[in-house]
């Protein structure tokens, strides 16, 4: 392009310094507000070359008269709002900084946390005072005593803590980020890839996709495109983070405790309760709210005892969720069509277009397998909690059975928050087969005692699986045959030692008959194969 259409200096007629491409793009949004020192400082802090050294405050060399958004701030309502409302500008600055200051990770935890907290407090988020905490301490002590008599797992080292909905977000969001990062990576790659494919490598392609007149004549589009790719990836990461925040915030308004959804969201041995949601749970039950709180605290304490006493359970569940998320198929055709239908310079329109429908309705075979593993683990955890809670409360709480039935009904119907979470993140939080799992643990206790019921968590190799839920009685009977102890009278250590002796003897016989000095079989090293 040979013609110089850039602005001229009024005094000497020479072209001004080269325009900053990213700032000129923002001019289409902000008008003259983009020329403020605050915007210069914000862009400089973001490493986006905002402003030019030596420019006067409120002035950016290279302003283009007649461009959309140029002229008086009143010509652009958004610019007028920014100019007259410092608080609004501060909010904009914070949101832009949150998006662009983030690292290259697939999820922006700060942005997700901010969105989740906003959703959590919408409509009210009662604070938790010292009185509620003292009551929770007493309730947790009673729950611990009852569980001591109901399970072999030891009491927790952590204390009970009552939290508000926004505090539940703070406590659980790190785990959400951990387990959903593989899914975020897939979403980000799909969205960013669609946008990059739409823009292409040709500057003219980019110009054709932008609103007419948004880019001033003479702008170096290659400079814009050089910054576009990382910006698009951060934008897609921000969109997923917003969705995660919306989903977690919605859940915070329904969960009654830290791990109420079945996932080990709370690290350590802390029992987390949400009194505001417990009160809503108790509404209409005609049961003393204190009894409801005690019952739900027993459930949460039992779940946390399991996670603390068998640490592998937490890691297995987390990895199952990550595997499920990693195998999630995205509806890339839908993403392509939605991305193509919106203005790429309008983040709100992009977020609205991608608000749901990202996930393919027909999962792949790999995803079905991952989902089956995840559902089995979650069902086993909740089934065990059902049985242990029943043993701990059946003779101590007058409405234990009624509360257990309420929990089952609540679990059977997906609430609004879970529907939101499923739609935005693609993860079903209420697995089927919990009743089968509860029947399995009840049968284990009836057949072999409470110690055996809890011993199934000693190692993942002996824990029940989906096949065990298909044949509960078969699993229970096989436990009696395959585990050492009084049920069979079999000394497995002696049996193993005899097998090893036989193998060693056969190897020695082979050495003597061949005379080759070489041996075959398990004893070829000349050492006891049972030793290392």
PDB file of C-alpha atoms in Angstrom, residues 140-156 298 301-302 305 388-389 391-393:
ATOM      1  CA  UNK A 140     -19.453 -32.733  64.661  1.00  0.00           C
ATOM      2  CA  UNK A 141     -18.373 -34.202  68.002  1.00  0.00           C
ATOM      3  CA  UNK A 142     -21.646 -36.103  68.309  1.00  0.00           C
ATOM      4  CA  UNK A 143     -21.409 -37.287  64.702  1.00  0.00           C
ATOM      5  CA  UNK A 144     -17.866 -38.508  65.318  1.00  0.00           C
ATOM      6  CA  UNK A 145     -18.912 -40.529  68.370  1.00  0.00           C
ATOM      7  CA  UNK A 146     -21.707 -42.212  66.451  1.00  0.00           C
ATOM      8  CA  UNK A 147     -19.435 -43.013  63.521  1.00  0.00           C
ATOM      9  CA  UNK A 148     -16.835 -44.536  65.836  1.00  0.00           C
ATOM     10  CA  UNK A 149     -19.380 -47.259  66.564  1.00  0.00           C
ATOM     11  CA  UNK A 150     -20.447 -47.648  62.934  1.00  0.00           C
ATOM     12  CA  UNK A 151     -17.201 -47.859  60.930  1.00  0.00           C
ATOM     13  CA  UNK A 152     -13.640 -49.076  61.199  1.00  0.00           C
ATOM     14  CA  UNK A 153     -12.272 -45.863  59.696  1.00  0.00           C
ATOM     15  CA  UNK A 154     -10.651 -43.600  62.267  1.00  0.00           C
ATOM     16  CA  UNK A 155     -11.943 -40.227  63.400  1.00  0.00           C
ATOM     17  CA  UNK A 156     -10.864 -37.200  61.391  1.00  0.00           C
ATOM     18  CA  UNK A 298     -22.875 -37.574  59.886  1.00  0.00           C
ATOM     19  CA  UNK A 301     -18.115 -36.943  58.163  1.00  0.00           C
ATOM     20  CA  UNK A 302     -18.503 -40.520  56.927  1.00  0.00           C
ATOM     21  CA  UNK A 305     -13.454 -40.578  56.847  1.00  0.00           C
ATOM     22  CA  UNK A 388     -22.674 -46.356  57.411  1.00  0.00           C
ATOM     23  CA  UNK A 389     -24.914 -43.349  58.072  1.00  0.00           C
ATOM     24  CA  UNK A 391     -25.880 -47.717  61.128  1.00  0.00           C
ATOM     25  CA  UNK A 392     -24.792 -44.543  62.950  1.00  0.00           C
ATOM     26  CA  UNK A 393     -28.198 -42.862  63.132  1.00  0.00           C
TER      27      UNK A 393
END
